[in-house]
CSV table of C-alpha atoms and ligand atoms in Angstrom, one decimal:
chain,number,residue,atom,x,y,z
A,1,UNK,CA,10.1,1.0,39.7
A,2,UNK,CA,12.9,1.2,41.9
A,3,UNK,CA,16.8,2.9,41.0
A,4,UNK,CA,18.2,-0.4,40.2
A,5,UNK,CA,15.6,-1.7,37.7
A,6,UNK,CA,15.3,1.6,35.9
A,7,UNK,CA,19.2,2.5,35.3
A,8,UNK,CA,19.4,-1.4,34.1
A,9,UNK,CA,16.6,-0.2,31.6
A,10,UNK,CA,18.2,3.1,30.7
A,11,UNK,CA,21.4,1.0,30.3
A,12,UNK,CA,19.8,-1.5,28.4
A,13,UNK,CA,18.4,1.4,25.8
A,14,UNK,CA,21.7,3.3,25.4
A,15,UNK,CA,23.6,0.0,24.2
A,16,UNK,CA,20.3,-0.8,22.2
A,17,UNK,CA,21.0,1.9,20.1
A,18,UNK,CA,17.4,3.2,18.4
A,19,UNK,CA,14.5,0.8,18.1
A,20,UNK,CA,13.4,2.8,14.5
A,21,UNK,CA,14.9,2.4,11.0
A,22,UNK,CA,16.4,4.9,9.2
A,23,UNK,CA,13.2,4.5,6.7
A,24,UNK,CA,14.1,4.9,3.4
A,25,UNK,CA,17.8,3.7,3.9
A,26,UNK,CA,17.4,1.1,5.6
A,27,UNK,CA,13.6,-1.1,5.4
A,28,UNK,CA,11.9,-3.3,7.5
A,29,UNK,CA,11.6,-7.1,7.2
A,30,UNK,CA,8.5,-7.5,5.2
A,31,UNK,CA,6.5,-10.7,5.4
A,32,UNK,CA,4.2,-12.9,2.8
A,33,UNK,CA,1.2,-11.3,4.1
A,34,UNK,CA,2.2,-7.5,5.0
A,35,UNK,CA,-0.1,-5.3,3.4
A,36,UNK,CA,2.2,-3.0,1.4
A,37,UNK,CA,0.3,-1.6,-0.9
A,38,UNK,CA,-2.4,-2.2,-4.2
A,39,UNK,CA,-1.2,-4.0,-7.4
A,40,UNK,CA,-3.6,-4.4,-10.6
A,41,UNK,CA,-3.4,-6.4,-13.5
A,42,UNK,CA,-5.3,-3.8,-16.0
A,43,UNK,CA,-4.9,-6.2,-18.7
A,44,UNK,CA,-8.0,-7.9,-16.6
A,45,UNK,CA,-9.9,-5.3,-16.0
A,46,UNK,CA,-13.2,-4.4,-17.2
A,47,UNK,CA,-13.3,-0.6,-16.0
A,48,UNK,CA,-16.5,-1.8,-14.0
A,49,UNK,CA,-15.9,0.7,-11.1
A,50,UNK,CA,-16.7,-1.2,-7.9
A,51,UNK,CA,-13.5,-1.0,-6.6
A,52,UNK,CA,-13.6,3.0,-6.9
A,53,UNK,CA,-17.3,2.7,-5.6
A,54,UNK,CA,-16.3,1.2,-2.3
A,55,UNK,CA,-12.6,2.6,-1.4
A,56,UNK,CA,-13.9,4.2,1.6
A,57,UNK,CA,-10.7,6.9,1.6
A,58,UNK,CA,-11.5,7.5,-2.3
A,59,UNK,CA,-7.8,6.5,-3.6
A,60,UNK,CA,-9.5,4.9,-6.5
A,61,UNK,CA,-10.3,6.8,-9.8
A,62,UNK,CA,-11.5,4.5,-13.0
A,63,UNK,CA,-12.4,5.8,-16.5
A,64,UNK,CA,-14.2,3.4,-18.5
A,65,UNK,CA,-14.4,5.7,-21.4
A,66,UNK,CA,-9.8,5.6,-21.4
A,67,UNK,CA,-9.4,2.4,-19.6
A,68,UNK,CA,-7.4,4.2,-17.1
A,69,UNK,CA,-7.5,2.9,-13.3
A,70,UNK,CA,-5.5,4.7,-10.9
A,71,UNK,CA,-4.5,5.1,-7.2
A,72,UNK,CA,-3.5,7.8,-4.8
A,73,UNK,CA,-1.3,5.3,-2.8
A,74,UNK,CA,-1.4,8.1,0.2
A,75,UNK,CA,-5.2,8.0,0.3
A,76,UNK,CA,-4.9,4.0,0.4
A,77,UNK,CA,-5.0,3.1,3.9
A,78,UNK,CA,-4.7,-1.2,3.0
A,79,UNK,CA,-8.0,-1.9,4.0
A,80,UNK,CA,-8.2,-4.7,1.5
A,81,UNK,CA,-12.0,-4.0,0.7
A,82,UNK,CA,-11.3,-3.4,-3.1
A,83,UNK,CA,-9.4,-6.6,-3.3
A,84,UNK,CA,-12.3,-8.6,-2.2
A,85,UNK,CA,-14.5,-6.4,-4.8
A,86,UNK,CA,-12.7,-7.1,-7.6
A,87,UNK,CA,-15.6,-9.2,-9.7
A,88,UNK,CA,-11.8,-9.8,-12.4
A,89,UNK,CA,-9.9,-10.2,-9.3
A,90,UNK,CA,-7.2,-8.5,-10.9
A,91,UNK,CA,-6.4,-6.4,-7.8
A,92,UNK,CA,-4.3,-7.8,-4.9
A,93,UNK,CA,-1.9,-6.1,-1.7
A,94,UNK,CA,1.5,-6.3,-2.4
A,95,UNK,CA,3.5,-7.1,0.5
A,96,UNK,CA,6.0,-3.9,-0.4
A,97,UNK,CA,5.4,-0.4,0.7
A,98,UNK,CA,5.0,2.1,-1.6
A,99,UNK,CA,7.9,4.2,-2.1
A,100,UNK,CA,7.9,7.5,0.2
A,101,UNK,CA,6.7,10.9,-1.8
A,102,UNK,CA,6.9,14.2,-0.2
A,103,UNK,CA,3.4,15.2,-2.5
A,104,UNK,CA,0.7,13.4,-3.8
A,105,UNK,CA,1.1,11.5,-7.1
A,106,UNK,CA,-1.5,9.1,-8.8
A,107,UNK,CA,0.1,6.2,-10.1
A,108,UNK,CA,-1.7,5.5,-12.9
A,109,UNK,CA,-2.4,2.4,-15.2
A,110,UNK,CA,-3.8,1.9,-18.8
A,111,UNK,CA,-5.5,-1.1,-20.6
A,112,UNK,CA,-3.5,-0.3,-24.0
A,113,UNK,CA,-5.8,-3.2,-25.5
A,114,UNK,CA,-9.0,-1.5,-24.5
A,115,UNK,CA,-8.0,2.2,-25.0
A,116,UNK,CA,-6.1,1.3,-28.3
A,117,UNK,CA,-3.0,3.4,-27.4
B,201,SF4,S1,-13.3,-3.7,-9.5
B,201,SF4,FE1,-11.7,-4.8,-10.6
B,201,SF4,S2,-12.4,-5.0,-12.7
B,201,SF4,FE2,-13.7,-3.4,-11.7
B,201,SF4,S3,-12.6,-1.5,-12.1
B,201,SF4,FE3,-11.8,-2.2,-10.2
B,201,SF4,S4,-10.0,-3.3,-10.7
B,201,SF4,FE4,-11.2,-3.1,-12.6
B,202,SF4,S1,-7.0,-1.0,0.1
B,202,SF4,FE1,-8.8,0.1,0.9
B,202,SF4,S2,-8.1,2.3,0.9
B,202,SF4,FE2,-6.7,1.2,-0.3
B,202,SF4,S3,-7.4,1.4,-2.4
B,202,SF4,FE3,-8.2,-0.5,-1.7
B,202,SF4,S4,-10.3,0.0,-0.8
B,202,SF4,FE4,-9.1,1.9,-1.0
């Protein structure tokens, strides 16, 4: 690379200004299909424990016996494999990111019709 090209790069990047967002300020352009992160109808499901069974980072926990289903959205990494388990296809990927956390936190959701709370 020779003197010329590289101080018309450097120049370039100085009046650029950064090429990262100021993440949560300011968010990135999200698309239709940008895999943001895991939303569940629980009203639909059945508590039947596939998607749990094949999260391959264990984010997953569901108890039949409460008909609690619940998500540690770091563990998720949006593999999309408990979407296409979903027998109730009540799961899908959101096409928003999770909001930032600085320590875990399950998010947590409860069929009130099932558990009878
Ligand atoms: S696979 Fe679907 S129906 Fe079964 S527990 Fe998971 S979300 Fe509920
Ligand atoms: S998208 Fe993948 S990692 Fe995330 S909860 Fe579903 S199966 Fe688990």
């Amino acid at each position: 690379m020779s003197i010329l090209s590289m101080t018309k790069t450097l120049m370039k990047s100085v009046f650029h200004g950064p090429y990262t967002l100021l993440y949560p300020i300011k968010k990135k352009e999200v698309f239709e299909h940008t895999k943001g992160s895991i939303e569940i109808e629980v009203a639909d499901c059945i508590h039947c424990g596939l998607c749990q069974r094949n999260c391959p980072t264990g984010a997953i926990q569901v108890d039949r016996n409460s008909a609690n289903w619940s998500i540690d959205r770091l563990d998720c990494i949006q593999c999309y494999y408990c979407v296409e388990s979903c027998p109730k296809k009540c799961l899908k990927m959101g096409n928003q990111y999770s909001a930032p956390a600085v320590k875990k936190v399950r998010d947590e959701f409860t069929n009130a019709r099932v558990s009878g709370n």
